[in-house]
PDB file of C-alpha atoms and ligand atoms in Angstrom:
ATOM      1  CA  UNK R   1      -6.091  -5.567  17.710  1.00 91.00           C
ATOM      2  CA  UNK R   2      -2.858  -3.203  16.405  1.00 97.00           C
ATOM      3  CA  UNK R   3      -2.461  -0.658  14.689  1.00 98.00           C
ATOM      4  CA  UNK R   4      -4.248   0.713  11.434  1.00 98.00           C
ATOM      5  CA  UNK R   5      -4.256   3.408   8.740  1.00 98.00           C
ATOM      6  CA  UNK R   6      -6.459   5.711   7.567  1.00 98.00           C
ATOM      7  CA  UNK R   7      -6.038   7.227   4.098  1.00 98.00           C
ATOM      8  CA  UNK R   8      -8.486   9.695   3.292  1.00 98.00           C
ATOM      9  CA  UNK R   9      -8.197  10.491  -0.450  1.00 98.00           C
ATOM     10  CA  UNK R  10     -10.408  13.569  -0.271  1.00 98.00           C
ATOM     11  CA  UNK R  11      -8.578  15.096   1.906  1.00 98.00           C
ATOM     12  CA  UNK R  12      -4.925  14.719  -0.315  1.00 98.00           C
ATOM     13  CA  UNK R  13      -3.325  17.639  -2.425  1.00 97.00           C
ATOM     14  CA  UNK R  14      -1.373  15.095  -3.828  1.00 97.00           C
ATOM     15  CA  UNK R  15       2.210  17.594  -2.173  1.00 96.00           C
ATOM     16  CA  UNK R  16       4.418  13.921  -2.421  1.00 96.00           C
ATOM     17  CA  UNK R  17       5.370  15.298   1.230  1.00 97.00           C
ATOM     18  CA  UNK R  18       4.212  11.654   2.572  1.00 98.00           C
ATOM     19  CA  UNK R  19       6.207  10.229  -0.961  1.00 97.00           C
ATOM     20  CA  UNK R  20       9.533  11.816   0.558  1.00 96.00           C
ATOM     21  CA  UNK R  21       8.730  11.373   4.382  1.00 98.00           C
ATOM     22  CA  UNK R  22       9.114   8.258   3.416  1.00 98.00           C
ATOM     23  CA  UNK R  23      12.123   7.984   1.109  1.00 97.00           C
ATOM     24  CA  UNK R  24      14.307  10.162   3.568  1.00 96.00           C
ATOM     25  CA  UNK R  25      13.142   7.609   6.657  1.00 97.00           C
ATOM     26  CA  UNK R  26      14.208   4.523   5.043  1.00 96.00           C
ATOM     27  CA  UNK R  27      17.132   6.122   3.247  1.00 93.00           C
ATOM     28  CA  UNK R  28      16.269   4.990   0.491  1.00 93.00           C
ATOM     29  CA  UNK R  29      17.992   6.679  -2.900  1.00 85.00           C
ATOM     30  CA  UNK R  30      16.315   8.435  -5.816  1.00 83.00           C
ATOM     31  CA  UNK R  31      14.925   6.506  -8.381  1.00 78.00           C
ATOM     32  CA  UNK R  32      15.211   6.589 -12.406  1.00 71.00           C
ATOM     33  CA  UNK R  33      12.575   8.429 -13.820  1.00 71.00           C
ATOM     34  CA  UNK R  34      10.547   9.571 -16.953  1.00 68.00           C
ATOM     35  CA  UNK R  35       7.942  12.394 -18.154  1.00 66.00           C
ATOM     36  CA  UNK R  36       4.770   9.988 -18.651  1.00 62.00           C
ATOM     37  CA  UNK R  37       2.892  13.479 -19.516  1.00 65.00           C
ATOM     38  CA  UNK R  38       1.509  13.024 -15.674  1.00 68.00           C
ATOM     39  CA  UNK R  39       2.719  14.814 -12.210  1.00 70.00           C
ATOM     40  CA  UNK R  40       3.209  10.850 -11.074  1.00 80.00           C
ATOM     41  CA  UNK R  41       6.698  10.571  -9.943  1.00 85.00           C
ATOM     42  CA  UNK R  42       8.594   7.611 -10.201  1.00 91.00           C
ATOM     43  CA  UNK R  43       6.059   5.818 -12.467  1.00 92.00           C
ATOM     44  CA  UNK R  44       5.792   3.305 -10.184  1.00 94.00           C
ATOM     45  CA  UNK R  45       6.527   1.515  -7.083  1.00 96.00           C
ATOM     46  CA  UNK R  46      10.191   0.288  -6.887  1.00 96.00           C
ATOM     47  CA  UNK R  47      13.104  -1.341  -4.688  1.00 96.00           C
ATOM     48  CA  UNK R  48      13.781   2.536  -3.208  1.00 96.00           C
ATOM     49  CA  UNK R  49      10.059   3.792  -3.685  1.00 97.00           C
ATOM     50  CA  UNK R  50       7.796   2.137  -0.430  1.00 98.00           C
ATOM     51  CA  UNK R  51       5.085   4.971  -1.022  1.00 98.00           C
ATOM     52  CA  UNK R  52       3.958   6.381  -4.167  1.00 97.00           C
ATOM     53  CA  UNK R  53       1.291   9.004  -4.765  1.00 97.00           C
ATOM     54  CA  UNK R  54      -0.602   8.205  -8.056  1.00 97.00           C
ATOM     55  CA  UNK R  55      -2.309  10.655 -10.382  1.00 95.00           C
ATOM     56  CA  UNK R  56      -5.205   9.356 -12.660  1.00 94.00           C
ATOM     57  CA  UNK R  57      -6.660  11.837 -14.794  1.00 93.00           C
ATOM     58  CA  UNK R  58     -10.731  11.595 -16.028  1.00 94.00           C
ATOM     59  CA  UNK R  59     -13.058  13.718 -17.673  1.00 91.00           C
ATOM     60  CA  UNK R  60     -15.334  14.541 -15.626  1.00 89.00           C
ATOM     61  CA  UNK R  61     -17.994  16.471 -18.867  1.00 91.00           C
ATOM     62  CA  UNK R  62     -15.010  18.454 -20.617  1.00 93.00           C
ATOM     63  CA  UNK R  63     -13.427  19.746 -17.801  1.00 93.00           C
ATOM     64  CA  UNK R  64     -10.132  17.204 -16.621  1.00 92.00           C
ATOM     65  CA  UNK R  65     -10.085  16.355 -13.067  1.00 93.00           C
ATOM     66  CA  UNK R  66      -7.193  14.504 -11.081  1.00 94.00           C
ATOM     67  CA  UNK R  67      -7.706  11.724  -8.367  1.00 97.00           C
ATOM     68  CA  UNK R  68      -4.816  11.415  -6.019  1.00 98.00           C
ATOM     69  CA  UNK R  69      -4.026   7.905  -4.160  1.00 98.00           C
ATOM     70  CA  UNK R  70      -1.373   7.395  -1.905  1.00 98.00           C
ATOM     71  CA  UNK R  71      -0.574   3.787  -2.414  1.00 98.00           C
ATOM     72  CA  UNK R  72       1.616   1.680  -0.144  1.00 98.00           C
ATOM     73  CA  UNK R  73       1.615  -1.319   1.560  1.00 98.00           C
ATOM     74  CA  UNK R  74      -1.830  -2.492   3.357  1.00 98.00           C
ATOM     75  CA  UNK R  75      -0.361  -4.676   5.811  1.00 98.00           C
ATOM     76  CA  UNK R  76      -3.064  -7.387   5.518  1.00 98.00           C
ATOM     77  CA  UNK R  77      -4.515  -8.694   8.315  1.00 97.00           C
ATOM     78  CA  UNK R  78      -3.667 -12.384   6.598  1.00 97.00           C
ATOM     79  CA  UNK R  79      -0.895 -11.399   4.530  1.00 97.00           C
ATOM     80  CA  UNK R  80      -0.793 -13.481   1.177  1.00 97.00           C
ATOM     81  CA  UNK R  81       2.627 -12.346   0.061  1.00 98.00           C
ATOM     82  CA  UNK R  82       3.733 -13.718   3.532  1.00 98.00           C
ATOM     83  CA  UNK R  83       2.816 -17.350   2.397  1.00 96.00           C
ATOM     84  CA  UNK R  84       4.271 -16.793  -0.536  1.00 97.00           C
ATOM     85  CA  UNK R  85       7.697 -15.947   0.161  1.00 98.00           C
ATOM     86  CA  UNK R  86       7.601 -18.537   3.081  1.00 96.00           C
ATOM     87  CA  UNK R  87       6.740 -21.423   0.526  1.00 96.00           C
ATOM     88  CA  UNK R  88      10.341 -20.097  -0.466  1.00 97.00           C
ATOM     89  CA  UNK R  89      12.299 -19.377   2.873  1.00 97.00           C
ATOM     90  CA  UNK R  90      10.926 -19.890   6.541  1.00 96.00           C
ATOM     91  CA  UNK R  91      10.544 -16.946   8.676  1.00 97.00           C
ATOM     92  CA  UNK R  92      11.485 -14.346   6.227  1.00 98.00           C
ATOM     93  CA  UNK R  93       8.700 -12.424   6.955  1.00 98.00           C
ATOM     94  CA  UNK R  94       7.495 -11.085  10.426  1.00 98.00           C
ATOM     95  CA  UNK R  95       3.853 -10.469  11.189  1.00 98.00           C
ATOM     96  CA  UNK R  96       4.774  -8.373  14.240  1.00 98.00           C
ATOM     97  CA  UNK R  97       1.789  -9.210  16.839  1.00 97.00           C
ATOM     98  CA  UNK R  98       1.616  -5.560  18.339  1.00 97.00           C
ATOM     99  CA  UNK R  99       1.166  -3.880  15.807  1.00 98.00           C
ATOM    100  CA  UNK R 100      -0.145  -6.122  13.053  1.00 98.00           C
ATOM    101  CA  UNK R 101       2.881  -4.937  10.661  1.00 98.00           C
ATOM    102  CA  UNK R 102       3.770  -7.036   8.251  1.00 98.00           C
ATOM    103  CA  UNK R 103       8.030  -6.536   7.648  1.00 98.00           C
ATOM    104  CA  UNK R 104       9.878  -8.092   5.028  1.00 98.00           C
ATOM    105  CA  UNK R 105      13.646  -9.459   6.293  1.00 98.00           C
ATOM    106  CA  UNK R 106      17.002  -9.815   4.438  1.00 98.00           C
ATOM    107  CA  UNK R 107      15.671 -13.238   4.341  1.00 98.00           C
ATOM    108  CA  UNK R 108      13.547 -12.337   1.029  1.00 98.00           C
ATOM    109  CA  UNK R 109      16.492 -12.531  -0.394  1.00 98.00           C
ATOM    110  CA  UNK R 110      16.139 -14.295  -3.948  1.00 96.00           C
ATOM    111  CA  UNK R 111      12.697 -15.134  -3.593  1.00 97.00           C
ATOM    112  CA  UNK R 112      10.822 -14.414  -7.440  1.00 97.00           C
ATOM    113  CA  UNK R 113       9.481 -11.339  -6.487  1.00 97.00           C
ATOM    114  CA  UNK R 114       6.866 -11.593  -9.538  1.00 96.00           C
ATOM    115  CA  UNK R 115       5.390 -14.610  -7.961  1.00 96.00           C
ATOM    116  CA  UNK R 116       5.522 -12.442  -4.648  1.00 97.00           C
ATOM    117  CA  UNK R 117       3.872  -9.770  -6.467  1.00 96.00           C
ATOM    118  CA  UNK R 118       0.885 -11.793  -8.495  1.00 94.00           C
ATOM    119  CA  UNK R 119       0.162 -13.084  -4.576  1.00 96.00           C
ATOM    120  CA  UNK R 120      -0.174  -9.691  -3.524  1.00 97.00           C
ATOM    121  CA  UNK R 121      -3.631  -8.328  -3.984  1.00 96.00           C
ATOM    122  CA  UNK R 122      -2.553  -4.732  -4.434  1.00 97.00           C
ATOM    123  CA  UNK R 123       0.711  -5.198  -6.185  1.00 97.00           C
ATOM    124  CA  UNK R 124       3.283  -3.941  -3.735  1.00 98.00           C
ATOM    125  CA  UNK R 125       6.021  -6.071  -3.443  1.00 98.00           C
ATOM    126  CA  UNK R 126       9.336  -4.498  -5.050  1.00 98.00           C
ATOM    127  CA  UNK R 127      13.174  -6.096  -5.155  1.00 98.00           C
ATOM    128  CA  UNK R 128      16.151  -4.244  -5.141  1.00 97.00           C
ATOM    129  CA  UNK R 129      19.161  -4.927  -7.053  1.00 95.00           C
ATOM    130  CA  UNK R 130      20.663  -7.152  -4.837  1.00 97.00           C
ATOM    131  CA  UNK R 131      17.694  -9.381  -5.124  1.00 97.00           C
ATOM    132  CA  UNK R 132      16.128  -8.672  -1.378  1.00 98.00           C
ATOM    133  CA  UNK R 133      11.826  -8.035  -1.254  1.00 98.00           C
ATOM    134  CA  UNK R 134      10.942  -4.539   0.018  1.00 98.00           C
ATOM    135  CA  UNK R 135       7.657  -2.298   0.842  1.00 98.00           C
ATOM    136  CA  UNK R 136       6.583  -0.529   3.446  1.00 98.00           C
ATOM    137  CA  UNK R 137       7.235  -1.393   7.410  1.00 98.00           C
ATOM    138  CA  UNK R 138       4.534   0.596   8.524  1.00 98.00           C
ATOM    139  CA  UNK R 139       7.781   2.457   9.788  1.00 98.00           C
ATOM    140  CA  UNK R 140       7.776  -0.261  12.433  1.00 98.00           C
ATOM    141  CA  UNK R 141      11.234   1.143  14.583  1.00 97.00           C
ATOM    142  CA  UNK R 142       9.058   4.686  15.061  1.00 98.00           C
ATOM    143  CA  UNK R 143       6.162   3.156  16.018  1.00 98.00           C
ATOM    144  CA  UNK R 144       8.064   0.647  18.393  1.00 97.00           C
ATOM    145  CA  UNK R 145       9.328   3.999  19.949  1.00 97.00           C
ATOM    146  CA  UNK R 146       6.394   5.712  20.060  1.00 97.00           C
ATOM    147  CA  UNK R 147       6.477   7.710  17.477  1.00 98.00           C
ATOM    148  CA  UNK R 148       4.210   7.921  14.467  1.00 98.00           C
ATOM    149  CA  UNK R 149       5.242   6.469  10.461  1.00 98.00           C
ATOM    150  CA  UNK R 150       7.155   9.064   8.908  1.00 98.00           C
ATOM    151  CA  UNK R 151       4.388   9.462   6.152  1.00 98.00           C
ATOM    152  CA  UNK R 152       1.728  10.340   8.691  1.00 98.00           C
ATOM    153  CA  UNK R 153       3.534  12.823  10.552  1.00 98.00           C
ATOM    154  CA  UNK R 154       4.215  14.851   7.431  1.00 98.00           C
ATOM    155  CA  UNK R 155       1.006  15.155   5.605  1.00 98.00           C
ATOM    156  CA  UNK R 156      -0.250  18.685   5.741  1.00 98.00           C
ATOM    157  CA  UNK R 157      -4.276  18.052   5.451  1.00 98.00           C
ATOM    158  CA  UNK R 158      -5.245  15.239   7.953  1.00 98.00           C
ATOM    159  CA  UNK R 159      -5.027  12.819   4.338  1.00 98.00           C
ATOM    160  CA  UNK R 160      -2.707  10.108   6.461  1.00 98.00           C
ATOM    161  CA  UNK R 161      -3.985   9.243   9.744  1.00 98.00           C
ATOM    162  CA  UNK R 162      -2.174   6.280  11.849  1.00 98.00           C
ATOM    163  CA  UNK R 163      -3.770   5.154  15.426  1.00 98.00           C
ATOM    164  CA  UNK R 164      -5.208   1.750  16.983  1.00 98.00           C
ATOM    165  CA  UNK R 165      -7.455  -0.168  14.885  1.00 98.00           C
ATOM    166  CA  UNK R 166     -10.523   0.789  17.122  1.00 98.00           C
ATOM    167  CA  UNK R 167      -9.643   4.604  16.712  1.00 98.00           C
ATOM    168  CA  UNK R 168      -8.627   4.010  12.385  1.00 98.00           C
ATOM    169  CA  UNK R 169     -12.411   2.440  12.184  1.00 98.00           C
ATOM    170  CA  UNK R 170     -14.125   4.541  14.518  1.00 98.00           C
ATOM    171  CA  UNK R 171     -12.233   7.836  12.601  1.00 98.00           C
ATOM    172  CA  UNK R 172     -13.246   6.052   8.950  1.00 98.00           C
ATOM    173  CA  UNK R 173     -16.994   5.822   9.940  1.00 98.00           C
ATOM    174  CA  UNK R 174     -16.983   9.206  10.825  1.00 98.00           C
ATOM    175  CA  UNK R 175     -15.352  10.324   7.620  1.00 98.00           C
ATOM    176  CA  UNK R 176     -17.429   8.317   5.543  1.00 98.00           C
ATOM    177  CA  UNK R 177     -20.823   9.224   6.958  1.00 98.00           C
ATOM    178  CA  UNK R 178     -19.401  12.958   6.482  1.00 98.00           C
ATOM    179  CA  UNK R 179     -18.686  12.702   2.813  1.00 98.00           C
ATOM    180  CA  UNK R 180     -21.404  10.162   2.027  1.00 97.00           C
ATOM    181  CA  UNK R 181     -24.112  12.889   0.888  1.00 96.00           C
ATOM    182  CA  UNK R 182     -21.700  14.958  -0.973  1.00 97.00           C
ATOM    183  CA  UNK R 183     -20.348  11.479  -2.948  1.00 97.00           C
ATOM    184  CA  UNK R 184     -23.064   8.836  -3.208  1.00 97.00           C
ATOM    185  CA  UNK R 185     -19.965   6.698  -4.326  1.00 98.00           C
ATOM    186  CA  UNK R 186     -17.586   7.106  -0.811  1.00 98.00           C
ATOM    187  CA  UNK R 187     -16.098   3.959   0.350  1.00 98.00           C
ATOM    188  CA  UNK R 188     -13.965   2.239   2.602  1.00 98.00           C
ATOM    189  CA  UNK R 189     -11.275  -0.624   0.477  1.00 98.00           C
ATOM    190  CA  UNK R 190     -11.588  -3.572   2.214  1.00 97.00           C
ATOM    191  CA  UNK R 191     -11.329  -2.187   5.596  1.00 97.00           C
ATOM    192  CA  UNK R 192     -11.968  -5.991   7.351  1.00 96.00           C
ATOM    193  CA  UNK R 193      -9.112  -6.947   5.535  1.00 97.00           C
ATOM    194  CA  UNK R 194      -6.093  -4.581   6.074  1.00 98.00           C
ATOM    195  CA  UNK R 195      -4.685  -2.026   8.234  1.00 98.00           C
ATOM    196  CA  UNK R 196      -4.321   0.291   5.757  1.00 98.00           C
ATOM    197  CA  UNK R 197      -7.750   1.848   4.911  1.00 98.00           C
ATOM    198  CA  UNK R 198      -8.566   3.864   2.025  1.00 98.00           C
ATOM    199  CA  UNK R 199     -11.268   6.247   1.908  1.00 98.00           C
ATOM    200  CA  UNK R 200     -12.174   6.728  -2.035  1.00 98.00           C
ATOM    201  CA  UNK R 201     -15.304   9.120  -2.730  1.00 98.00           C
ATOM    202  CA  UNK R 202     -16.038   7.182  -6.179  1.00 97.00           C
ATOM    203  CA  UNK R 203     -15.249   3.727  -8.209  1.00 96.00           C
ATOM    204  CA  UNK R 204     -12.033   2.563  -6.785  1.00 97.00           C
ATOM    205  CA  UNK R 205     -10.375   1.566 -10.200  1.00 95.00           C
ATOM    206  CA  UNK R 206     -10.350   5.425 -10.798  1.00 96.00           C
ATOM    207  CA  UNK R 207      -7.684   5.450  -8.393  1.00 97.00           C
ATOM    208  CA  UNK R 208      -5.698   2.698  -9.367  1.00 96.00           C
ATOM    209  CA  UNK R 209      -6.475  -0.383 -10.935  1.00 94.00           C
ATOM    210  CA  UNK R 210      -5.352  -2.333  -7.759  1.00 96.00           C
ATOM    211  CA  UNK R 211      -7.004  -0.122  -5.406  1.00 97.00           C
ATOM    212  CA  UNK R 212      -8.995  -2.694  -3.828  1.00 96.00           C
ATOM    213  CA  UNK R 213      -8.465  -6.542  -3.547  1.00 94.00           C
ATOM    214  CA  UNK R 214     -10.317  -8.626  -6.620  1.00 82.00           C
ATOM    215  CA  UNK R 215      -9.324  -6.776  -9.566  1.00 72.00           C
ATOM    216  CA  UNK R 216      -6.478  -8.377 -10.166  1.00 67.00           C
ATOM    217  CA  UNK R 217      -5.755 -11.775 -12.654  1.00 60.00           C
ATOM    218  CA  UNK R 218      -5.800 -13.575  -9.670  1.00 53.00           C
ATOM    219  CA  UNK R 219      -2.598 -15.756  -7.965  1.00 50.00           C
ATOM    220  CA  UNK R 220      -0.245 -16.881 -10.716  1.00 48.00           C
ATOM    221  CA  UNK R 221      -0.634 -20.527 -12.166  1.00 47.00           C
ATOM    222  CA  UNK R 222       2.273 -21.202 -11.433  1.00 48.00           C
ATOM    223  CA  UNK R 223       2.506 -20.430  -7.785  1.00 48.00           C
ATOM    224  CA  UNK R 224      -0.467 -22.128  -7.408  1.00 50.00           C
ATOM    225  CA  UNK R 225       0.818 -25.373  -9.025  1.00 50.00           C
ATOM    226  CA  UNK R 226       4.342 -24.872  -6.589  1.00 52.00           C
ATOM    227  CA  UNK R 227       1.826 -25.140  -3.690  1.00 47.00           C
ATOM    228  CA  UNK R 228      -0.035 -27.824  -5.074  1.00 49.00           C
ATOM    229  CA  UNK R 229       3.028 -30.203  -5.285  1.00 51.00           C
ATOM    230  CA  UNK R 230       6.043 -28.529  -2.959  1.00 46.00           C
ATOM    231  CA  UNK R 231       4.239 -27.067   0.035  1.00 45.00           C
ATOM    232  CA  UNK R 232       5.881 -28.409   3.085  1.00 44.00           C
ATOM    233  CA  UNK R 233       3.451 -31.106   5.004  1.00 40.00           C
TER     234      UNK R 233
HETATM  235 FE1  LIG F 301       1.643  -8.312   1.597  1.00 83.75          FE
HETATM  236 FE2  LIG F 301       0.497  -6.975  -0.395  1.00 83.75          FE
HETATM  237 FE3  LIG F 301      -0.835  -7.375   1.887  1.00 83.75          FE
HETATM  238 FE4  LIG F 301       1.252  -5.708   1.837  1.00 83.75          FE
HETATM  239  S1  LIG F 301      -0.647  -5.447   0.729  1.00 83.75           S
HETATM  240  S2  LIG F 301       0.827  -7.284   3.398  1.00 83.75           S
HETATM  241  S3  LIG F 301       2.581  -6.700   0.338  1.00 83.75           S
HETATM  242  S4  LIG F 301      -0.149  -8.966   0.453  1.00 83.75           S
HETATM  243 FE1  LIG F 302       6.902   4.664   4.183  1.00 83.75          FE
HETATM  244 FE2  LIG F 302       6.826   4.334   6.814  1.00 83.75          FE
HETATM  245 FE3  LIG F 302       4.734   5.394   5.555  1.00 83.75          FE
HETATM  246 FE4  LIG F 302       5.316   2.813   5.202  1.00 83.75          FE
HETATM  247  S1  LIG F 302       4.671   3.763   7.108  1.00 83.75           S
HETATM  248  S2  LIG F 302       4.771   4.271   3.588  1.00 83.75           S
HETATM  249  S3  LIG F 302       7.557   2.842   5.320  1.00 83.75           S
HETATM  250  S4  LIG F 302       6.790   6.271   5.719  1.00 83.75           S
HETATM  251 FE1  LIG F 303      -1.643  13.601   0.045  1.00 83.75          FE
HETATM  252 FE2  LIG F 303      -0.890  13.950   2.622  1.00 83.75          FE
HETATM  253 FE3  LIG F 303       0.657  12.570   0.952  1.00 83.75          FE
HETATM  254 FE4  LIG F 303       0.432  15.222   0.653  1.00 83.75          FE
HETATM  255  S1  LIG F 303       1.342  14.130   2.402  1.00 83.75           S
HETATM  256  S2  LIG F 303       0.364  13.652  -0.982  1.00 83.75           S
HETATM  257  S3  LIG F 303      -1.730  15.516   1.215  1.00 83.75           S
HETATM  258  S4  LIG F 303      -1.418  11.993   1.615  1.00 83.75           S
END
């Protein structure tokens, strides 16, 4: 069954230690930045930025609150991004069978990464400047050795969790029935779907407006018409 997350939002001070964990891991360098006005930092996700903790600020009366979301890579358990870049290049993309990962190769090389990106339900794929696809590996070579992702074995309040699917659902139940009274609005984001499960305690588009699968415009026309003529018999 591999591997799964679980992100618990209510439990995140939004401390970006998970953000760097995972930065220094992959060695990846610092991005260019701007004040937006929020604490979000680099705006967004990018070819050196696999894990990004968003702020999203709402009135809640007169008084601001924050929500905090840890976004990265859900590694689906059908990956569309994976069909995608293969109706590019074959085998660019491993969907590692232990673990359920979903790693992008050098292979991505090239490959339009906004067609990549309008296949992605979640809007994670990123390219770097030399043109190669990149997002999280679930830290694959740590967990291959037995360790746990970087980004999970940082986080100071129990927010990142990392474990067997079985335990990931069994721990999400538990959270959710916990915080269920307190937040008539606690969910799990398509937990059937992914490995990396979000626990939200209200509408998930306060998070993020691609928090949860469905809420975006949907697979490009244009990829769809590439498949409808070129896909390989
Ligand atoms: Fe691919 Fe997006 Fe799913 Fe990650 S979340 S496996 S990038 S489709
Ligand atoms: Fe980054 Fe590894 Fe966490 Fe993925 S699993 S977000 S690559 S630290
Ligand atoms: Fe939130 Fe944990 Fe990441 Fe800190 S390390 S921002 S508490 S998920």
């Amino acid at each position: 069954a591999g591997m799964s997350f679980l992100v618990d939002t209510s439990r995140c001070t939004a401390c970006r230690g998970c953000q760097m964990a995972c930065k220094s891991w992959n060695q990846n360098g610092a991005s260019m930045t701007k004040n937006l006005g929020t604490h979000q930092n680099p705006p967004d996700l990018d070819g050196n930025t696999f894990k990004l903790v968003r702020f999203s600020e709402h009135m809640k009366g007169a008084k601001p609150v924050w929500y905090f979301f840890a976004d990265q890579c859900r590694h689906c358990l059908e990956p569309p991004c994976k069909d995608a870049i293969e109706g590019y290049v074959d085998g660019a993309v491993i969907h590692d069978e232990d673990t359920g990962a979903v790693v992008y190769t050098e292979k991505t090389q090239g490959v339009p990464v906004d067609e990549v990106r309008a296949a992605c339900p979640y809007d994670i794929p990123r390219a770097r400047e030399d043109g190669t696809l990149v997002k999280c590996t679930m830290c694959i070579d740590r967990v291959k050795n037995g360790l746990k992702p970087a980004c999970v074995q940082v986080c100071p309040t129990g927010a990142m969790n990392f474990g067997t699917r079985d335990e990931m659902m069994a721990l999400a139940q538990e959270r959710l029935a916990a915080l269920k009274g307190k937040f008539p609005k606690a969910q799990l984001l398509d937990p059937d779907d992914v490995r990396t499960i979000y626990l939200v305690t209200d509408d998930p588009q306060m998070y993020h407006p691609y928090a949860v699968a469905g809420l975006r415009p949907g697979i490009s026309r244009k990829l769809a018409l590439r498949k409808l003529f070129w896909a390989p018999a």
